[in-house]
Amino acid sequence: MNEKKTPAIRFQGFTDDWEERKLGDVFQEYSEKNHEELPVLTIVQGKGTVLRDESNRNLQYDKSSLSNYKMVKKDDFIVHLRSFEGGFEKANSNGIISPAYHTLHGDDTDSSFYYPFFRSKNFIERLLKPHVYGIRDGKSIDIEGMKTIDIPVPSFAEQQKIGGYLDQVDYLVALYQCKLTKLQLLKKSMLTKMFPKDGARIPEIRFQGFHDDWKQRKLGDVFQEYSEKNHEELPALTIVQGKGTVLRDESNRNLQYDKSSLSNYKMVKKDDFIVHLRSFEGGFEKANSNGIISPAYHTLHGDNTDSRFYYPFFRSKNFIECLLKPHVYGIRDGKSIDVEGMKTIDIPVPSFAEQQKIGCYLERIDCLIAIHQNKLSKLQKIKQALLSKLFV
């Protein structure tokens, strides 16, 4: 059977069929020791190598045995007999690695081209799989068998073109991941500084123009529970942890419900809070729209309260693990919230204007986080699509 010898997408100027050669003919194994002058490297799955002394993994090694460590050159490949995610990684710098690894070098090969290929689902699950033996965490790679795998070999120039392009995509993925991480850390930091610590009456950071002490009131005095039924005209909602509510009919969760029982469902108004007796992540969520919800939920409304301010507070570690915890009973997945006890919790109550200011600021951070998450997700999907079309 004649197999396709060219990928679905090619860069301009490349028209020749790709060759197919044995992995062991393209990449030669080498083993050079007695290089104690080089830095010791460790492997990070999916990211190549890092200096072992700068790794956050607490790895102990006998420095007297470094003469037995293998040298690896930048951009060469590293394979462990044990099959973790296929076993292939790439050296990001010159160094020495544990003798348990195998090192592979290929003349006229571009590692930026072959690295995504070696980590692709096609290579790991189809080509490499026949040469993996053992079960579960004990899986190992038959190195000599692995060398018999047929791999694609385009011209070195085309390898460089594809590899360089994928490097650019990886750079953008890393850039947006870095920005996203910084925003998430900023939000976490601001949540600790914009709410008073235990016993304090004012937060560490405040917006200009606000000076009054924050009040402390019982949750049940600030938020009143209500229960309105017979609103079948409203859409049925379902809860998504950490994201509030979505229309049940648009949810990707296969939830079956008896539409004849909708008259018994509770109405909830946009921005009001929803509490389930069962304690999942604290049990608090926020309604993103008007609708009706299962009668198993409790609905809470607060006059002169800004849900953008209270939602991160109700989902904070301090609220869930300290304030709410005494009112949670049961074990494991059977944990439930004592709603009446919950209403006795003292919560902070700044002025409505300050709530709005803080809520608006946190909402803007959430918006930026969502934008960067969306861009990152799109880039990752683009990369996956490219990997399937840029390789034979």
mmCIF file of C-alpha atoms in Angstrom:
data_model
loop_
_atom_site.group_PDB
_atom_site.id
_atom_site.type_symbol
_atom_site.label_atom_id
_atom_site.label_comp_id
_atom_site.label_asym_id
_atom_site.label_seq_id
_atom_site.Cartn_x
_atom_site.Cartn_y
_atom_site.Cartn_z
ATOM 1 C CA MET A 1 0.000 0.000 0.000
ATOM 2 C CA ASN A 2 1.427 3.422 -0.977
ATOM 3 C CA GLU A 3 1.451 5.710 2.016
ATOM 4 C CA LYS A 4 1.293 9.480 1.721
ATOM 5 C CA LYS A 5 4.801 10.949 1.635
ATOM 6 C CA THR A 6 3.927 14.626 2.066
ATOM 7 C CA PRO A 7 2.024 16.475 4.815
ATOM 8 C CA ALA A 8 -1.324 18.219 4.312
ATOM 9 C CA ILE A 9 0.248 21.683 4.790
ATOM 10 C CA ARG A 10 3.674 22.718 3.490
ATOM 11 C CA PHE A 11 5.676 25.904 3.378
ATOM 12 C CA GLN A 12 6.247 27.499 -0.004
ATOM 13 C CA GLY A 13 9.204 26.120 -1.934
ATOM 14 C CA PHE A 14 9.078 22.563 -0.585
ATOM 15 C CA THR A 15 7.677 19.945 -2.956
ATOM 16 C CA ASP A 16 9.812 16.798 -2.566
ATOM 17 C CA ASP A 17 8.389 13.670 -0.957
ATOM 18 C CA TRP A 18 9.529 13.015 2.591
ATOM 19 C CA GLU A 19 11.836 10.053 3.106
ATOM 20 C CA GLU A 20 11.126 7.397 5.690
ATOM 21 C CA ARG A 21 14.068 5.946 7.613
ATOM 22 C CA LYS A 22 14.708 3.879 10.738
ATOM 23 C CA LEU A 23 14.970 5.976 13.881
ATOM 24 C CA GLY A 24 18.298 4.291 14.701
ATOM 25 C CA ASP A 25 19.721 5.325 11.310
ATOM 26 C CA VAL A 26 18.713 8.960 11.773
ATOM 27 C CA PHE A 27 19.667 9.246 15.465
ATOM 28 C CA GLN A 28 22.770 7.537 16.829
ATOM 29 C CA GLU A 29 23.112 6.629 20.493
ATOM 30 C CA TYR A 30 26.258 7.815 22.260
ATOM 31 C CA SER A 31 27.607 7.408 25.781
ATOM 32 C CA GLU A 32 30.321 9.778 26.974
ATOM 33 C CA LYS A 33 31.251 9.838 30.638
ATOM 34 C CA ASN A 34 33.889 11.506 32.867
ATOM 35 C CA HIS A 35 32.553 15.030 32.352
ATOM 36 C CA GLU A 36 32.177 16.164 35.969
ATOM 37 C CA GLU A 37 32.973 19.710 34.862
ATOM 38 C CA LEU A 38 29.525 19.958 33.242
ATOM 39 C CA PRO A 39 26.355 20.843 35.206
ATOM 40 C CA VAL A 40 24.017 18.083 36.364
ATOM 41 C CA LEU A 41 20.660 18.139 34.572
ATOM 42 C CA THR A 42 17.259 16.731 35.453
ATOM 43 C CA ILE A 43 14.226 16.070 33.285
ATOM 44 C CA VAL A 44 10.943 17.997 33.376
ATOM 45 C CA GLN A 45 8.299 16.150 31.366
ATOM 46 C CA GLY A 46 7.239 18.160 28.350
ATOM 47 C CA LYS A 47 9.844 20.867 28.988
ATOM 48 C CA GLY A 48 13.194 19.148 28.483
ATOM 49 C CA THR A 49 16.030 19.622 30.958
ATOM 50 C CA VAL A 50 16.766 22.058 33.782
ATOM 51 C CA LEU A 51 19.799 22.417 36.033
ATOM 52 C CA ARG A 52 19.315 19.934 38.858
ATOM 53 C CA ASP A 53 20.524 22.418 41.489
ATOM 54 C CA GLU A 54 17.860 24.904 40.292
ATOM 55 C CA SER A 55 15.097 22.327 40.143
ATOM 56 C CA ASN A 56 12.277 22.569 42.687
ATOM 57 C CA ARG A 57 12.346 18.790 42.961
ATOM 58 C CA ASN A 58 14.229 17.569 46.007
ATOM 59 C CA LEU A 59 16.561 15.203 44.182
ATOM 60 C CA GLN A 60 19.522 13.792 46.063
ATOM 61 C CA TYR A 61 22.525 12.420 44.215
ATOM 62 C CA ASP A 62 26.010 11.213 45.129
ATOM 63 C CA LYS A 63 28.476 13.756 43.726
ATOM 64 C CA SER A 64 31.252 11.176 43.919
ATOM 65 C CA SER A 65 29.431 9.195 41.205
ATOM 66 C CA LEU A 66 29.291 12.027 38.669
ATOM 67 C CA SER A 67 32.129 10.511 36.640
ATOM 68 C CA ASN A 68 29.639 7.789 35.683
ATOM 69 C CA TYR A 69 27.026 10.299 34.471
ATOM 70 C CA LYS A 70 26.487 10.629 30.724
ATOM 71 C CA MET A 71 27.224 13.803 28.823
ATOM 72 C CA VAL A 72 24.388 15.217 26.707
ATOM 73 C CA LYS A 73 24.692 18.034 24.192
ATOM 74 C CA LYS A 74 22.179 20.830 23.744
ATOM 75 C CA ASP A 75 19.251 19.854 21.477
ATOM 76 C CA ASP A 76 20.084 16.142 21.563
ATOM 77 C CA PHE A 77 17.410 13.707 22.697
ATOM 78 C CA ILE A 78 17.204 11.827 25.970
ATOM 79 C CA VAL A 79 15.307 8.557 26.399
ATOM 80 C CA HIS A 80 14.651 6.776 29.667
ATOM 81 C CA LEU A 81 14.116 3.027 29.673
ATOM 82 C CA ARG A 82 11.037 3.707 31.755
ATOM 83 C CA SER A 83 8.169 4.860 29.556
ATOM 84 C CA PHE A 84 6.871 8.173 30.934
ATOM 85 C CA GLU A 85 4.821 10.020 28.310
ATOM 86 C CA GLY A 86 6.757 8.181 25.613
ATOM 87 C CA GLY A 87 10.117 8.629 27.310
ATOM 88 C CA PHE A 88 11.554 11.264 24.915
ATOM 89 C CA GLU A 89 12.896 14.594 26.127
ATOM 90 C CA LYS A 90 15.261 17.210 24.737
ATOM 91 C CA ALA A 91 18.389 18.700 26.311
ATOM 92 C CA ASN A 92 18.016 22.471 26.702
ATOM 93 C CA SER A 93 21.720 22.850 27.475
ATOM 94 C CA ASN A 94 24.957 20.887 27.625
ATOM 95 C CA GLY A 95 25.292 18.857 30.799
ATOM 96 C CA ILE A 96 25.434 15.437 32.390
ATOM 97 C CA ILE A 97 22.534 13.155 33.212
ATOM 98 C CA SER A 98 21.906 9.962 35.140
ATOM 99 C CA PRO A 99 23.362 6.844 33.479
ATOM 100 C CA ALA A 100 19.801 5.451 33.459
ATOM 101 C CA TYR A 101 19.124 7.631 30.399
ATOM 102 C CA HIS A 102 20.049 7.046 26.769
ATOM 103 C CA THR A 103 21.331 9.940 24.636
ATOM 104 C CA LEU A 104 20.648 10.288 20.908
ATOM 105 C CA HIS A 105 22.212 12.637 18.368
ATOM 106 C CA GLY A 106 21.213 13.131 14.742
ATOM 107 C CA ASP A 107 23.331 14.848 12.086
ATOM 108 C CA ASP A 108 21.367 17.236 9.860
ATOM 109 C CA THR A 109 18.311 17.007 12.110
ATOM 110 C CA ASP A 110 16.381 19.861 13.716
ATOM 111 C CA SER A 111 15.272 19.102 17.276
ATOM 112 C CA SER A 112 12.481 21.708 17.061
ATOM 113 C CA PHE A 113 10.982 19.556 14.301
ATOM 114 C CA TYR A 114 11.511 16.142 15.894
ATOM 115 C CA TYR A 115 10.644 17.029 19.507
ATOM 116 C CA PRO A 116 6.904 17.607 18.858
ATOM 117 C CA PHE A 117 6.914 14.537 16.612
ATOM 118 C CA PHE A 118 8.412 12.314 19.350
ATOM 119 C CA ARG A 119 5.875 13.632 21.845
ATOM 120 C CA SER A 120 2.908 13.335 19.474
ATOM 121 C CA LYS A 121 0.019 10.977 20.137
ATOM 122 C CA ASN A 122 0.735 9.230 16.822
ATOM 123 C CA PHE A 123 4.341 8.448 17.789
ATOM 124 C CA ILE A 124 3.676 7.455 21.422
ATOM 125 C CA GLU A 125 0.455 5.487 20.996
ATOM 126 C CA ARG A 126 1.000 3.940 17.568
ATOM 127 C CA LEU A 127 4.670 3.783 16.572
ATOM 128 C CA LEU A 128 6.364 3.429 19.978
ATOM 129 C CA LYS A 129 3.691 1.299 21.673
ATOM 130 C CA PRO A 130 4.833 -2.067 20.172
ATOM 131 C CA HIS A 131 8.227 -1.487 21.827
ATOM 132 C CA VAL A 132 6.871 -0.714 25.306
ATOM 133 C CA TYR A 133 6.530 -3.560 27.779
ATOM 134 C CA GLY A 134 5.416 -3.964 31.382
ATOM 135 C CA ILE A 135 2.314 -2.624 33.132
ATOM 136 C CA ARG A 136 1.295 0.725 34.612
ATOM 137 C CA ASP A 137 4.180 2.554 36.299
ATOM 138 C CA GLY A 138 6.502 -0.342 35.481
ATOM 139 C CA LYS A 139 6.383 0.230 31.718
ATOM 140 C CA SER A 140 9.746 0.298 29.944
ATOM 141 C CA ILE A 141 10.982 0.982 26.433
ATOM 142 C CA ASP A 142 12.871 -1.594 24.389
ATOM 143 C CA ILE A 143 15.535 0.805 23.087
ATOM 144 C CA GLU A 144 16.808 -1.495 20.349
ATOM 145 C CA GLY A 145 13.266 -2.174 19.154
ATOM 146 C CA MET A 146 12.547 1.573 19.251
ATOM 147 C CA LYS A 147 15.448 2.161 16.850
ATOM 148 C CA THR A 148 13.618 0.109 14.181
ATOM 149 C CA ILE A 149 10.665 2.546 14.044
ATOM 150 C CA ASP A 150 10.184 4.240 10.673
ATOM 151 C CA ILE A 151 10.201 8.030 11.083
ATOM 152 C CA PRO A 152 9.674 10.838 8.551
ATOM 153 C CA VAL A 153 12.799 12.574 7.214
ATOM 154 C CA PRO A 154 12.144 15.739 5.207
ATOM 155 C CA SER A 155 15.066 17.853 4.017
ATOM 156 C CA PHE A 156 17.015 19.635 6.743
ATOM 157 C CA ALA A 157 15.803 22.987 5.350
ATOM 158 C CA GLU A 158 12.161 21.917 5.644
ATOM 159 C CA GLN A 159 12.758 20.560 9.135
ATOM 160 C CA GLN A 160 14.150 23.964 10.134
ATOM 161 C CA LYS A 161 11.191 25.802 8.582
ATOM 162 C CA ILE A 162 8.621 23.649 10.393
ATOM 163 C CA GLY A 163 10.601 23.574 13.639
ATOM 164 C CA GLY A 164 11.088 27.356 13.627
ATOM 165 C CA TYR A 165 7.366 27.923 13.063
ATOM 166 C CA LEU A 166 6.393 25.557 15.883
ATOM 167 C CA ASP A 167 8.934 27.309 18.138
ATOM 168 C CA GLN A 168 7.120 30.595 17.459
ATOM 169 C CA VAL A 169 3.782 29.022 18.396
ATOM 170 C CA ASP A 170 5.356 27.563 21.556
ATOM 171 C CA TYR A 171 6.753 31.014 22.398
ATOM 172 C CA LEU A 172 3.275 32.545 22.145
ATOM 173 C CA VAL A 173 1.789 29.709 24.234
ATOM 174 C CA ALA A 174 4.466 30.275 26.896
ATOM 175 C CA LEU A 175 3.933 34.059 26.736
ATOM 176 C CA TYR A 176 0.186 33.841 27.337
ATOM 177 C CA GLN A 177 0.687 31.158 29.978
ATOM 178 C CA CYS A 178 3.121 33.484 31.772
ATOM 179 C CA LYS A 179 0.697 36.427 31.549
ATOM 180 C CA LEU A 180 -2.152 34.230 32.771
ATOM 181 C CA THR A 181 -0.087 32.962 35.718
ATOM 182 C CA LYS A 182 0.872 36.536 36.673
ATOM 183 C CA LEU A 183 -2.779 37.644 36.575
ATOM 184 C CA GLN A 184 -3.840 34.676 38.701
ATOM 185 C CA LEU A 185 -1.097 35.472 41.225
ATOM 186 C CA LEU A 186 -2.120 39.157 41.196
ATOM 187 C CA LYS A 187 -5.724 38.220 41.936
ATOM 188 C CA LYS A 188 -4.670 35.871 44.725
ATOM 189 C CA SER A 189 -2.464 38.571 46.253
ATOM 190 C CA MET A 190 -5.149 41.256 46.004
ATOM 191 C CA LEU A 191 -7.744 38.983 47.602
ATOM 192 C CA THR A 192 -5.522 38.674 50.668
ATOM 193 C CA LYS A 193 -4.831 42.426 50.838
ATOM 194 C CA MET A 194 -8.238 43.885 49.938
ATOM 195 C CA PHE A 195 -10.062 42.030 52.734
ATOM 196 C CA PRO A 196 -9.219 42.576 56.432
ATOM 197 C CA LYS A 197 -7.180 39.896 58.149
ATOM 198 C CA ASP A 198 -8.511 38.218 61.312
ATOM 199 C CA GLY A 199 -9.396 40.827 63.915
ATOM 200 C CA ALA A 200 -8.645 43.793 61.649
ATOM 201 C CA ARG A 201 -11.259 46.424 60.791
ATOM 202 C CA ILE A 202 -9.678 47.701 57.590
ATOM 203 C CA PRO A 203 -7.862 45.923 54.735
ATOM 204 C CA GLU A 204 -4.161 46.298 53.955
ATOM 205 C CA ILE A 205 -4.900 47.982 50.604
ATOM 206 C CA ARG A 206 -7.762 50.430 50.001
ATOM 207 C CA PHE A 207 -8.906 52.654 47.168
ATOM 208 C CA GLN A 208 -8.497 56.386 47.620
ATOM 209 C CA GLY A 209 -11.335 58.100 49.451
ATOM 210 C CA PHE A 210 -12.298 55.233 51.759
ATOM 211 C CA HIS A 211 -11.324 55.565 55.422
ATOM 212 C CA ASP A 212 -14.158 54.154 57.594
ATOM 213 C CA ASP A 213 -13.750 50.903 59.514
ATOM 214 C CA TRP A 214 -15.481 47.902 58.015
ATOM 215 C CA LYS A 215 -18.434 46.589 59.997
ATOM 216 C CA GLN A 216 -18.920 42.956 61.026
ATOM 217 C CA ARG A 217 -22.435 41.546 60.712
ATOM 218 C CA LYS A 218 -24.035 38.111 60.723
ATOM 219 C CA LEU A 219 -24.293 36.576 57.266
ATOM 220 C CA GLY A 220 -28.009 35.969 57.840
ATOM 221 C CA ASP A 221 -28.544 39.661 58.602
ATOM 222 C CA VAL A 222 -26.792 40.788 55.424
ATOM 223 C CA PHE A 223 -28.250 38.107 53.134
ATOM 224 C CA GLN A 224 -31.862 36.979 53.490
ATOM 225 C CA GLU A 225 -33.006 33.579 52.305
ATOM 226 C CA TYR A 226 -36.027 33.501 50.007
ATOM 227 C CA SER A 227 -37.994 30.711 48.383
ATOM 228 C CA GLU A 228 -40.246 31.585 45.441
ATOM 229 C CA LYS A 229 -41.720 28.772 43.354
ATOM 230 C CA ASN A 230 -44.238 28.428 40.473
ATOM 231 C CA HIS A 231 -42.026 30.223 37.938
ATOM 232 C CA GLU A 232 -42.019 27.665 35.125
ATOM 233 C CA GLU A 233 -41.778 30.538 32.640
ATOM 234 C CA LEU A 234 -38.133 31.060 33.693
ATOM 235 C CA PRO A 235 -35.265 28.935 32.278
ATOM 236 C CA ALA A 236 -33.892 26.050 34.351
ATOM 237 C CA LEU A 237 -30.316 26.679 35.506
ATOM 238 C CA THR A 238 -27.510 24.367 36.583
ATOM 239 C CA ILE A 239 -24.437 25.093 38.684
ATOM 240 C CA VAL A 240 -20.846 25.093 37.418
ATOM 241 C CA GLN A 241 -18.399 25.208 40.309
ATOM 242 C CA GLY A 242 -16.381 28.405 40.254
ATOM 243 C CA LYS A 243 -18.369 29.840 37.348
ATOM 244 C CA GLY A 244 -21.884 30.344 38.693
ATOM 245 C CA THR A 245 -24.882 29.219 36.670
ATOM 246 C CA VAL A 246 -25.526 28.252 33.044
ATOM 247 C CA LEU A 247 -28.747 27.428 31.236
ATOM 248 C CA ARG A 248 -29.398 23.760 31.917
ATOM 249 C CA ASP A 249 -30.385 23.098 28.277
ATOM 250 C CA GLU A 250 -27.032 24.572 27.142
ATOM 251 C CA SER A 251 -24.968 22.675 29.700
ATOM 252 C CA ASN A 252 -22.639 19.964 28.434
ATOM 253 C CA ARG A 253 -23.568 17.911 31.470
ATOM 254 C CA ASN A 254 -26.156 15.251 30.698
ATOM 255 C CA LEU A 255 -28.674 16.227 33.356
ATOM 256 C CA GLN A 256 -32.104 14.686 33.196
ATOM 257 C CA TYR A 257 -34.986 16.356 34.979
ATOM 258 C CA ASP A 258 -38.741 16.002 35.056
ATOM 259 C CA LYS A 259 -40.180 19.145 33.452
ATOM 260 C CA SER A 260 -43.506 18.482 35.140
ATOM 261 C CA SER A 261 -41.812 19.222 38.484
ATOM 262 C CA LEU A 262 -40.579 22.689 37.482
ATOM 263 C CA SER A 263 -43.331 24.356 39.488
ATOM 264 C CA ASN A 264 -41.494 23.173 42.600
ATOM 265 C CA TYR A 265 -38.206 24.724 41.465
ATOM 266 C CA LYS A 266 -36.971 27.858 43.226
ATOM 267 C CA MET A 267 -36.617 31.167 41.461
ATOM 268 C CA VAL A 268 -33.206 32.847 41.697
ATOM 269 C CA LYS A 269 -32.421 36.394 40.610
ATOM 270 C CA LYS A 270 -29.292 37.451 38.754
ATOM 271 C CA ASP A 271 -26.324 38.086 41.109
ATOM 272 C CA ASP A 272 -28.025 36.445 44.098
ATOM 273 C CA PHE A 273 -26.229 33.616 45.887
ATOM 274 C CA ILE A 274 -27.016 29.919 45.782
ATOM 275 C CA VAL A 275 -26.073 27.484 48.533
ATOM 276 C CA HIS A 276 -26.367 23.726 48.377
ATOM 277 C CA LEU A 277 -26.708 21.748 51.568
ATOM 278 C CA ARG A 278 -23.949 19.538 50.222
ATOM 279 C CA SER A 279 -20.570 21.162 50.732
ATOM 280 C CA PHE A 280 -18.835 21.335 47.344
ATOM 281 C CA GLU A 281 -15.998 23.866 47.436
ATOM 282 C CA GLY A 282 -17.828 25.647 50.223
ATOM 283 C CA GLY A 283 -21.218 25.326 48.567
ATOM 284 C CA PHE A 284 -21.569 28.968 47.426
ATOM 285 C CA GLU A 285 -22.270 29.965 43.831
ATOM 286 C CA LYS A 286 -23.703 33.031 42.111
ATOM 287 C CA ALA A 287 -26.585 33.272 39.644
ATOM 288 C CA ASN A 288 -25.401 34.668 36.315
ATOM 289 C CA SER A 289 -28.994 35.195 35.161
ATOM 290 C CA ASN A 290 -32.582 34.990 36.354
ATOM 291 C CA GLY A 291 -33.925 31.448 36.362
ATOM 292 C CA ILE A 292 -35.116 28.508 38.411
ATOM 293 C CA ILE A 293 -32.998 25.967 40.255
ATOM 294 C CA SER A 294 -33.479 22.640 42.009
ATOM 295 C CA PRO A 295 -35.349 22.890 45.327
ATOM 296 C CA ALA A 296 -32.271 21.286 46.927
ATOM 297 C CA TYR A 297 -30.600 24.710 46.766
ATOM 298 C CA HIS A 298 -31.010 27.722 49.050
ATOM 299 C CA THR A 299 -31.212 31.232 47.574
ATOM 300 C CA LEU A 300 -29.859 34.338 49.304
ATOM 301 C CA HIS A 301 -30.346 38.013 48.453
ATOM 302 C CA GLY A 302 -28.675 41.016 50.060
ATOM 303 C CA ASP A 303 -29.848 44.622 49.763
ATOM 304 C CA ASN A 304 -27.033 47.108 49.171
ATOM 305 C CA THR A 305 -24.533 44.322 48.539
ATOM 306 C CA ASP A 306 -22.288 43.854 45.502
ATOM 307 C CA SER A 307 -22.010 40.204 44.487
ATOM 308 C CA ARG A 308 -18.702 40.906 42.701
ATOM 309 C CA PHE A 309 -17.286 41.766 46.129
ATOM 310 C CA TYR A 310 -18.847 38.914 48.112
ATOM 311 C CA TYR A 311 -18.399 36.105 45.562
ATOM 312 C CA PRO A 312 -14.577 35.927 45.868
ATOM 313 C CA PHE A 313 -14.967 36.298 49.644
ATOM 314 C CA PHE A 314 -17.384 33.353 49.856
ATOM 315 C CA ARG A 315 -15.038 31.248 47.720
ATOM 316 C CA SER A 316 -11.896 32.277 49.611
ATOM 317 C CA LYS A 317 -9.789 29.812 51.573
ATOM 318 C CA ASN A 318 -10.381 31.844 54.750
ATOM 319 C CA PHE A 319 -14.166 31.664 54.416
ATOM 320 C CA ILE A 320 -14.358 27.985 53.410
ATOM 321 C CA GLU A 321 -11.693 26.549 55.703
ATOM 322 C CA CYS A 322 -12.047 28.833 58.724
ATOM 323 C CA LEU A 323 -15.426 30.571 58.939
ATOM 324 C CA LEU A 324 -17.660 27.975 57.272
ATOM 325 C CA LYS A 325 -15.905 24.841 58.516
ATOM 326 C CA PRO A 326 -17.594 24.751 61.983
ATOM 327 C CA HIS A 327 -20.962 24.559 60.172
ATOM 328 C CA VAL A 328 -20.025 21.679 57.868
ATOM 329 C CA TYR A 329 -20.765 18.137 59.017
ATOM 330 C CA GLY A 330 -20.367 14.657 57.596
ATOM 331 C CA ILE A 331 -17.346 13.023 55.947
ATOM 332 C CA ARG A 332 -15.818 13.082 52.463
ATOM 333 C CA ASP A 333 -18.407 13.353 49.675
ATOM 334 C CA GLY A 334 -21.193 13.258 52.261
ATOM 335 C CA LYS A 335 -20.313 16.625 53.771
ATOM 336 C CA SER A 336 -23.240 19.018 54.210
ATOM 337 C CA ILE A 337 -23.690 22.621 55.311
ATOM 338 C CA ASP A 338 -25.795 23.582 58.297
ATOM 339 C CA VAL A 339 -27.437 26.571 56.614
ATOM 340 C CA GLU A 340 -28.895 28.025 59.819
ATOM 341 C CA GLY A 341 -25.510 27.792 61.506
ATOM 342 C CA MET A 342 -23.890 29.336 58.434
ATOM 343 C CA LYS A 343 -26.124 32.393 58.845
ATOM 344 C CA THR A 344 -24.459 33.144 62.193
ATOM 345 C CA ILE A 345 -21.013 33.661 60.597
ATOM 346 C CA ASP A 346 -19.601 37.174 61.004
ATOM 347 C CA ILE A 347 -18.752 38.643 57.590
ATOM 348 C CA PRO A 348 -17.151 41.969 56.627
ATOM 349 C CA VAL A 349 -19.490 44.765 55.528
ATOM 350 C CA PRO A 350 -17.787 47.816 54.030
ATOM 351 C CA SER A 351 -19.882 50.618 52.552
ATOM 352 C CA PHE A 352 -21.775 49.743 49.375
ATOM 353 C CA ALA A 353 -19.583 52.221 47.453
ATOM 354 C CA GLU A 354 -16.389 50.462 48.591
ATOM 355 C CA GLN A 355 -17.890 47.065 47.796
ATOM 356 C CA GLN A 356 -18.582 48.303 44.267
ATOM 357 C CA LYS A 357 -15.063 49.688 43.853
ATOM 358 C CA ILE A 358 -13.422 46.448 44.989
ATOM 359 C CA GLY A 359 -15.906 44.296 43.072
ATOM 360 C CA CYS A 360 -15.336 46.253 39.861
ATOM 361 C CA TYR A 361 -11.545 45.927 40.203
ATOM 362 C CA LEU A 362 -11.714 42.156 40.797
ATOM 363 C CA GLU A 363 -14.155 41.793 37.910
ATOM 364 C CA ARG A 364 -11.654 43.491 35.580
ATOM 365 C CA ILE A 365 -8.927 41.063 36.672
ATOM 366 C CA ASP A 366 -11.321 38.134 36.086
ATOM 367 C CA CYS A 367 -12.083 39.523 32.632
ATOM 368 C CA LEU A 368 -8.360 39.709 31.771
ATOM 369 C CA ILE A 369 -7.836 36.176 33.108
ATOM 370 C CA ALA A 370 -10.701 34.922 30.928
ATOM 371 C CA ILE A 371 -9.271 36.712 27.850
ATOM 372 C CA HIS A 372 -5.829 35.188 28.353
ATOM 373 C CA GLN A 373 -7.277 31.750 29.076
ATOM 374 C CA ASN A 374 -9.268 31.985 25.857
ATOM 375 C CA LYS A 375 -6.225 33.063 23.818
ATOM 376 C CA LEU A 376 -4.116 30.317 25.378
ATOM 377 C CA SER A 377 -6.771 27.708 24.631
ATOM 378 C CA LYS A 378 -6.997 28.861 20.995
ATOM 379 C CA LEU A 379 -3.214 28.757 20.573
ATOM 380 C CA GLN A 380 -3.053 25.255 22.026
ATOM 381 C CA LYS A 381 -5.782 24.123 19.619
ATOM 382 C CA ILE A 382 -3.951 25.770 16.705
ATOM 383 C CA LYS A 383 -0.766 23.937 17.681
ATOM 384 C CA GLN A 384 -2.588 20.585 17.836
ATOM 385 C CA ALA A 385 -4.140 21.212 14.417
ATOM 386 C CA LEU A 386 -0.760 22.176 12.959
ATOM 387 C CA LEU A 387 0.931 19.094 14.390
ATOM 388 C CA SER A 388 -1.596 16.893 12.601
ATOM 389 C CA LYS A 389 -1.157 18.728 9.272
ATOM 390 C CA LEU A 390 2.557 19.589 9.210
ATOM 391 C CA PHE A 391 3.653 15.960 9.645
ATOM 392 C CA VAL A 392 3.076 12.965 7.402
#
